[in-house]
XYZ file of C-alpha atoms in Angstrom:
108
model
C 0.086 -0.037 -0.002
C 1.069 3.667 -0.603
C -0.412 6.921 0.499
C -1.456 9.131 -2.222
C -3.496 11.847 -0.668
C -4.167 13.605 2.736
C -6.304 16.353 3.964
C -7.871 17.712 7.075
C -11.206 17.790 5.263
C -12.818 14.305 5.174
C -14.918 15.531 2.226
C -12.049 16.055 0.058
C -10.644 12.655 1.142
C -13.958 11.142 0.193
C -13.961 12.759 -3.104
C -10.520 11.630 -3.970
C -11.327 8.097 -2.760
C -14.419 7.948 -4.782
C -12.609 9.194 -8.102
C -9.882 6.569 -7.646
C -12.438 3.817 -6.750
C -14.675 4.731 -9.759
C -11.618 4.263 -12.015
C -10.962 0.903 -10.756
C -8.167 1.628 -8.298
C -8.723 0.021 -4.903
C -8.199 2.237 -1.949
C -8.531 2.375 1.787
C -8.745 5.185 4.164
C -6.727 5.909 7.309
C -7.553 8.190 10.072
C -11.171 8.770 8.742
C -12.612 8.680 12.131
C -10.776 11.950 13.068
C -13.375 13.666 10.732
C -12.510 17.323 11.081
C -10.742 17.165 14.471
C -7.203 17.371 12.958
C -6.583 20.732 14.607
C -8.030 19.765 17.936
C -5.412 19.341 20.724
C -4.312 15.650 20.804
C -5.028 15.178 17.067
C -2.320 17.359 15.634
C -1.284 16.432 12.244
C -3.520 13.370 12.013
C -5.292 14.108 8.775
C -7.406 11.594 6.878
C -5.511 9.637 4.210
C -6.088 7.819 0.903
C -3.977 4.781 0.318
C -3.773 2.908 -2.799
C -3.935 -0.805 -2.038
C -1.726 -2.020 -4.891
C 1.361 0.032 -5.209
C 1.464 -0.700 -9.101
C -1.694 1.544 -9.197
C 0.168 4.458 -7.708
C 1.208 6.225 -10.942
C -2.303 5.962 -12.409
C -3.739 7.354 -9.036
C -1.209 10.194 -9.219
C -2.128 11.039 -12.747
C -5.871 11.046 -11.836
C -5.072 13.455 -8.746
C -3.005 15.767 -11.003
C -6.010 16.027 -13.539
C -8.390 16.544 -10.543
C -6.227 19.309 -9.143
C -6.041 21.019 -12.492
C -9.656 21.385 -12.980
C -11.169 24.830 -12.893
C -13.514 25.596 -9.930
C -17.008 24.666 -10.636
C -19.436 27.532 -10.272
C -22.713 27.315 -8.523
C -25.952 27.386 -10.717
C -29.501 28.106 -10.217
C -32.160 25.467 -11.033
C -34.386 26.491 -13.850
C -37.368 24.548 -12.386
C -37.426 25.666 -8.752
C -34.890 28.576 -8.411
C -32.721 26.760 -5.844
C -29.034 27.772 -5.799
C -27.017 24.491 -6.302
C -23.271 23.767 -5.646
C -21.539 23.556 -8.976
C -20.347 20.040 -8.205
C -23.875 18.714 -8.727
C -25.684 18.095 -11.949
C -29.128 17.745 -10.418
C -31.050 19.897 -8.093
C -31.153 18.550 -4.501
C -34.613 20.307 -3.896
C -36.566 19.072 -6.976
C -34.227 16.691 -8.770
C -34.260 18.614 -12.039
C -31.196 18.210 -14.176
C -28.730 20.985 -14.858
C -29.191 21.925 -18.670
C -26.266 21.286 -20.940
C -26.112 25.084 -21.733
C -25.328 25.732 -17.808
C -22.967 22.773 -17.737
C -20.917 24.342 -20.694
C -21.014 27.855 -19.276
C -20.654 27.484 -15.428
């Protein structure tokens, strides 16, 4: 096993793990139970980590992480059906389920 990513924010760790797993790279998490307590006294420096199970997958994992880090920030968008403001990482409205239009995907 080899560590490929670490962060204090468990959500970032989960996004990275999900991306690697979706591309067929088996992973495991370490220190995920700390969950945002990395700066609390006694937890100093114990951030959540993503480890690649097979070291042979590490170069592919690093390439995926490099691509992920070079993506532009995704802007929030407004649902055309209900008007709810939606975080740019989502392609459907969490309020009504309406899909973001292709026009919004291309321009946001």
